[in-house]
mmCIF file of C-alpha atoms in Angstrom:
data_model
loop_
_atom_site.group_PDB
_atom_site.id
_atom_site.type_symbol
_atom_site.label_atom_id
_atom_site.label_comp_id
_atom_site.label_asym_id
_atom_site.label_seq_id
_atom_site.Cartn_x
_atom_site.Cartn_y
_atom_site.Cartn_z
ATOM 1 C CA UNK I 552 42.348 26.791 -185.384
ATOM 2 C CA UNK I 553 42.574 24.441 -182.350
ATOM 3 C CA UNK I 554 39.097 25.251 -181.650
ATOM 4 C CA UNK I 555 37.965 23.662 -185.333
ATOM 5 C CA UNK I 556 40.530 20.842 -184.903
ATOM 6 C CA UNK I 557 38.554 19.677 -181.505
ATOM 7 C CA UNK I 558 35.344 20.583 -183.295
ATOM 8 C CA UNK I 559 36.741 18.012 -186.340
ATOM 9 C CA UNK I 560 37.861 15.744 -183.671
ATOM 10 C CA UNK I 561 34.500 15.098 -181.656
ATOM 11 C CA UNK I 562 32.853 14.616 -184.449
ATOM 12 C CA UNK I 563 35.232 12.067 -186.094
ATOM 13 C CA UNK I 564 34.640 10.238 -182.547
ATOM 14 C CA UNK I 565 30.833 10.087 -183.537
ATOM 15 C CA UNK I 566 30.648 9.273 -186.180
ATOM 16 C CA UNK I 567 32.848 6.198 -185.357
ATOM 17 C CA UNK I 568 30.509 5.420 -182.287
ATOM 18 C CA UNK I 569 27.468 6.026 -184.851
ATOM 19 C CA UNK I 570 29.006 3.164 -187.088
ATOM 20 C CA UNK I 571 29.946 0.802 -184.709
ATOM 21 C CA UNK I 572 26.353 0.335 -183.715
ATOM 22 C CA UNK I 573 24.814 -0.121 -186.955
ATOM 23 C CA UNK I 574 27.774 -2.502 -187.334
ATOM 24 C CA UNK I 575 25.878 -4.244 -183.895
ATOM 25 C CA UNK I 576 23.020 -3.979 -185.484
ATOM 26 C CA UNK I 577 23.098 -5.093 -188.963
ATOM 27 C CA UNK I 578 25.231 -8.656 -186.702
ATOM 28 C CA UNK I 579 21.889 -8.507 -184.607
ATOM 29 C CA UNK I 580 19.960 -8.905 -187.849
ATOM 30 C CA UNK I 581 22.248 -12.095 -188.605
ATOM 31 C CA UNK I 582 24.348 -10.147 -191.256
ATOM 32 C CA UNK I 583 27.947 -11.447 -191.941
ATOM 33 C CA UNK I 584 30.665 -9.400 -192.046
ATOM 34 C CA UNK I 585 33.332 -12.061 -192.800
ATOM 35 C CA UNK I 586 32.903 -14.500 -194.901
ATOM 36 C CA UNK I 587 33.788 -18.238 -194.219
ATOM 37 C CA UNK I 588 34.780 -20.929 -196.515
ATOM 38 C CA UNK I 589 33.518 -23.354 -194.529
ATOM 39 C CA UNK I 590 29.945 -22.339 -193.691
ATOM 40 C CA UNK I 591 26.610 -22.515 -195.704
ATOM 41 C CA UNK I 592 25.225 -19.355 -196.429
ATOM 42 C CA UNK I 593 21.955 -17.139 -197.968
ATOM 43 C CA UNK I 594 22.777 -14.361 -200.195
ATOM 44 C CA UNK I 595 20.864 -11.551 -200.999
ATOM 45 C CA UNK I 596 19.338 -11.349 -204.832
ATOM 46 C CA UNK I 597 17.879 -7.921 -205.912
ATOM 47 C CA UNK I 598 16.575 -5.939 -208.923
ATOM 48 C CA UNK I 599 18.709 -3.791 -208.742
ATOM 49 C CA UNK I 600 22.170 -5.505 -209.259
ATOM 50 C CA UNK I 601 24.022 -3.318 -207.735
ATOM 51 C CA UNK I 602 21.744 -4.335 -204.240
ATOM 52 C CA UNK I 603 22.304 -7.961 -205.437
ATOM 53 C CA UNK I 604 24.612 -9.916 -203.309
ATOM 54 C CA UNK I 605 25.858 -7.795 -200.856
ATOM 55 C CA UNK I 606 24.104 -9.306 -197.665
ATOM 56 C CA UNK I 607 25.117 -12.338 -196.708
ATOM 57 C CA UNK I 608 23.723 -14.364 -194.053
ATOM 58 C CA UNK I 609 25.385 -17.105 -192.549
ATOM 59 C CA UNK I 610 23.676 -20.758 -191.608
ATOM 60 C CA UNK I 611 25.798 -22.448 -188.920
ATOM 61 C CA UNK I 612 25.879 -25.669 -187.545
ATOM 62 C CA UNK I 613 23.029 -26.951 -185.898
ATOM 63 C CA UNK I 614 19.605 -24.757 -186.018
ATOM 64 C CA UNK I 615 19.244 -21.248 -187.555
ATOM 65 C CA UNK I 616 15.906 -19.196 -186.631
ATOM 66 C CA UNK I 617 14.328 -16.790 -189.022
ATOM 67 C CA UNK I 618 12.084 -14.185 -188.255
ATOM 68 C CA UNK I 619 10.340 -10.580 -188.215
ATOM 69 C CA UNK I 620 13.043 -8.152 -186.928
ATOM 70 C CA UNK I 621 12.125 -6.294 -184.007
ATOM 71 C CA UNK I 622 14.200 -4.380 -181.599
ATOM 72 C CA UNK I 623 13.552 -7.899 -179.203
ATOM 73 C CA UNK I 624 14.283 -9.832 -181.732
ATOM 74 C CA UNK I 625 16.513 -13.369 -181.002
ATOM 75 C CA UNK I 626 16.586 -14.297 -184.191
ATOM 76 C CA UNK I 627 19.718 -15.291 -186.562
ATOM 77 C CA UNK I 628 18.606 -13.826 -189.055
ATOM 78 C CA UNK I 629 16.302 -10.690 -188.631
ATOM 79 C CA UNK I 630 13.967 -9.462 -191.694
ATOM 80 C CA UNK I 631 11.784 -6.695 -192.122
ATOM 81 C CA UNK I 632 8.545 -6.970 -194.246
ATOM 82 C CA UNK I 633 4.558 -7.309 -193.740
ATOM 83 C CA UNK I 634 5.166 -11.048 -195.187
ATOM 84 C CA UNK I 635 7.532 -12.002 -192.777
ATOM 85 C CA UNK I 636 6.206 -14.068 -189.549
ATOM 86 C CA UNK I 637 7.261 -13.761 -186.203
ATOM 87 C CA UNK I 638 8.507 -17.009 -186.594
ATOM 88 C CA UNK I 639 9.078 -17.803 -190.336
ATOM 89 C CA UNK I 640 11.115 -20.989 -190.729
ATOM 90 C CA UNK I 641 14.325 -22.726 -189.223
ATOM 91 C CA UNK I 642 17.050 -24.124 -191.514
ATOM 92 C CA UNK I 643 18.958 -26.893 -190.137
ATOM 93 C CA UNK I 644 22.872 -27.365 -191.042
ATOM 94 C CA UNK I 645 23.807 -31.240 -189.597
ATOM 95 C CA UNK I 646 27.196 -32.587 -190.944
ATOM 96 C CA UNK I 647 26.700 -30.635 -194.038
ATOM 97 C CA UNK I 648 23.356 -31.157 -194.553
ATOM 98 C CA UNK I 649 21.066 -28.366 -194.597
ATOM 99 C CA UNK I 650 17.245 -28.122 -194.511
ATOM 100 C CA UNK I 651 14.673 -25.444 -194.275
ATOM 101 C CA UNK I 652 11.211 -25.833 -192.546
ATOM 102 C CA UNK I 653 8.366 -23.092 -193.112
ATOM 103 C CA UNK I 654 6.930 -22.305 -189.279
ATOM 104 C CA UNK I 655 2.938 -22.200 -189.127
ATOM 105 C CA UNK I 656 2.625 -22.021 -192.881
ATOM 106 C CA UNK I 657 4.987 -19.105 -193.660
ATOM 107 C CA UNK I 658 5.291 -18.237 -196.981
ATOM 108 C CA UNK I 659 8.472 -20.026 -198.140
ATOM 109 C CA UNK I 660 9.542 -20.821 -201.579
ATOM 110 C CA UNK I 661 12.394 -22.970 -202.778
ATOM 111 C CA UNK I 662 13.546 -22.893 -206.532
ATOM 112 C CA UNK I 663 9.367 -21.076 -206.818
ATOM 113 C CA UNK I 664 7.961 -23.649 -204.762
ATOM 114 C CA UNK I 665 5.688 -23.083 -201.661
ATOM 115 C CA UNK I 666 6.812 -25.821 -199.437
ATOM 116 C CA UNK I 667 5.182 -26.520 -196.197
ATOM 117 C CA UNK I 668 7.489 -29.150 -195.058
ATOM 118 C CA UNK I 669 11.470 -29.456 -194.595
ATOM 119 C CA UNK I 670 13.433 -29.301 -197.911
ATOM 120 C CA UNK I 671 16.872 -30.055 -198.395
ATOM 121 C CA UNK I 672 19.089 -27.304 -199.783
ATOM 122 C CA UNK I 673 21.299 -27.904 -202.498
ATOM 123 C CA UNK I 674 24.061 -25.395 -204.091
ATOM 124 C CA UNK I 675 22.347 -22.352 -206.113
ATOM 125 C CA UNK I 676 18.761 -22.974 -204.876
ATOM 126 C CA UNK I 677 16.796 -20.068 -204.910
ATOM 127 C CA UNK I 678 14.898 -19.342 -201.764
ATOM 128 C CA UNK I 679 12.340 -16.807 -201.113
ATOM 129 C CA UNK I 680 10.824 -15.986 -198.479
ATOM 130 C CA UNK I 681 7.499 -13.988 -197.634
ATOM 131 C CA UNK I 682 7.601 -13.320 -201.032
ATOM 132 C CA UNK I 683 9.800 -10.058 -201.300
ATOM 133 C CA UNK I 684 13.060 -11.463 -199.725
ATOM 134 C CA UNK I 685 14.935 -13.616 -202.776
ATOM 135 C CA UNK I 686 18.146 -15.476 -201.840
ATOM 136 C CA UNK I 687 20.128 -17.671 -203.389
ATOM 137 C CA UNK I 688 21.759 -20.308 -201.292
ATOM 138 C CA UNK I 689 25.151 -21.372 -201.716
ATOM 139 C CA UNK I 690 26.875 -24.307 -200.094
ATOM 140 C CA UNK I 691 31.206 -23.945 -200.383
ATOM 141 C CA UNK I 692 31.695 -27.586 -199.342
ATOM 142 C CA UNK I 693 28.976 -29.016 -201.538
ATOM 143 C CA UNK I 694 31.045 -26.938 -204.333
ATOM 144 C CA UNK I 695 34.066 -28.048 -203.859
ATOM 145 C CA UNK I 696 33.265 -31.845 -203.626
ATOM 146 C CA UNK I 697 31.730 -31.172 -206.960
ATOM 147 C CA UNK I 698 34.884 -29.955 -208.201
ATOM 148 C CA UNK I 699 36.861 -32.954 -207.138
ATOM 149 C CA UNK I 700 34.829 -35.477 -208.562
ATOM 150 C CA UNK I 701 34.177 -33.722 -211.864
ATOM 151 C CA UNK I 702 38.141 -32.953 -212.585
ATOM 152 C CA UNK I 703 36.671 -29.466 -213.540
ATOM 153 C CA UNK I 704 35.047 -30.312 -216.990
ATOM 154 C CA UNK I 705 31.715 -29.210 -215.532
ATOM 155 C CA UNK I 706 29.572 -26.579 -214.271
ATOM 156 C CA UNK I 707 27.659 -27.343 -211.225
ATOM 157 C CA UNK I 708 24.932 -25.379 -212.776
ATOM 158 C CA UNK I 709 24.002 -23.508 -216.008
ATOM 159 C CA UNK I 710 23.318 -19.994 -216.385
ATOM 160 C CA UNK I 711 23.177 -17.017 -213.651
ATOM 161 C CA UNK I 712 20.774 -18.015 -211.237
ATOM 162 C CA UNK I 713 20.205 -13.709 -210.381
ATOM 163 C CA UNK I 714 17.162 -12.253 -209.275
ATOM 164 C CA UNK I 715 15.379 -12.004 -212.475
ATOM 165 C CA UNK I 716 15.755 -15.998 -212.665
ATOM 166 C CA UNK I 717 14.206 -16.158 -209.310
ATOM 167 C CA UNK I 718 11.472 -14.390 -209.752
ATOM 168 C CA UNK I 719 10.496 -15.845 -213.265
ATOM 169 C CA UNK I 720 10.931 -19.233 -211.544
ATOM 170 C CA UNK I 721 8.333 -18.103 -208.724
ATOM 171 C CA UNK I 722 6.031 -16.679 -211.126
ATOM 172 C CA UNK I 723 5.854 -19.739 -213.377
ATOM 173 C CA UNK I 724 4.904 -22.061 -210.401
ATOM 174 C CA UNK I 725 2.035 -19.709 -209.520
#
């Protein structure tokens, strides 16, 4: 009994090792594990919506790279796909400001435009990028100053703005 105890033990141990480097990992890939009020953020937006919203990437202050993950990677945010560059864009956060810029023409798409030069994101603008990666980008401060000045008697935006919304929106500007 002792013997299957230890045997339970070890691999209890392991399997806690095992998930505290894929917790190092999926942080390597610029995945948030905490969420914070404060800070601009990309979330995921799948097909399946149960996938939907459930990675969330953080944009701090000051310059945030996006790339192709690989195991070298020093990206902020890491993604895997043949339509992601090396180097696929940089979004800038300055005093509450933030911009994206497409590096050497990657395929970037805000609310299903291609844009090839910096753009300004506002609250609940889709963003896609390479093509297969949909986000939707969400902005807490912006929201709440819009909540102040409207008293509440509006929405900042109408309608879900989910993957299927993305993706007709990129399809139509084709």
């Amino acid at each position: 009994m002792a013997e299957m105890q230890r045997a339970w033990k070890e691999k209890l141990e392991q399997a806690e090792k095992r998930k505290l480097e894929d917790i190092k990992e999926l942080q390597k890939a610029g995945i948030a594990f905490k969420m914070d009020n404060r800070l601009p953020n990309l979330v995921n937006l799948n097909e399946d919506p149960q996938l939907s919203e459930v990675l969330l990437y953080m944009i701090k202050e000051g310059e945030t790279t996006v790339g192709r993950y690989t195991p070298n990677s020093k990206h902020d945010i890491q993604l895997s796909g043949v339509l992601i560059a090396d180097d696929h864009c940089v979004i800038k956060n300055t005093a509450g400001k933030v911009s994206i810029t497409p590096l050497r023409e990657a395929k970037t798409y805000v609310n299903g435009k291609c844009i090839l030069d910096p753009t300004v994101l506002q609250h609940g603008d889709r963003v896609v990028l390479g093509g297969d990666h949909y986000f939707r980008f969400n902005h807490p401060v912006e929201v709440q100053k819009f909540r102040r000045t409207s008293c509440g008697t509006t929405l900042l935006h109408d309608g879900p703005k989910d993957f299927e919304f993305a993706k007709n929106e990129l399809l139509i500007a084709q």
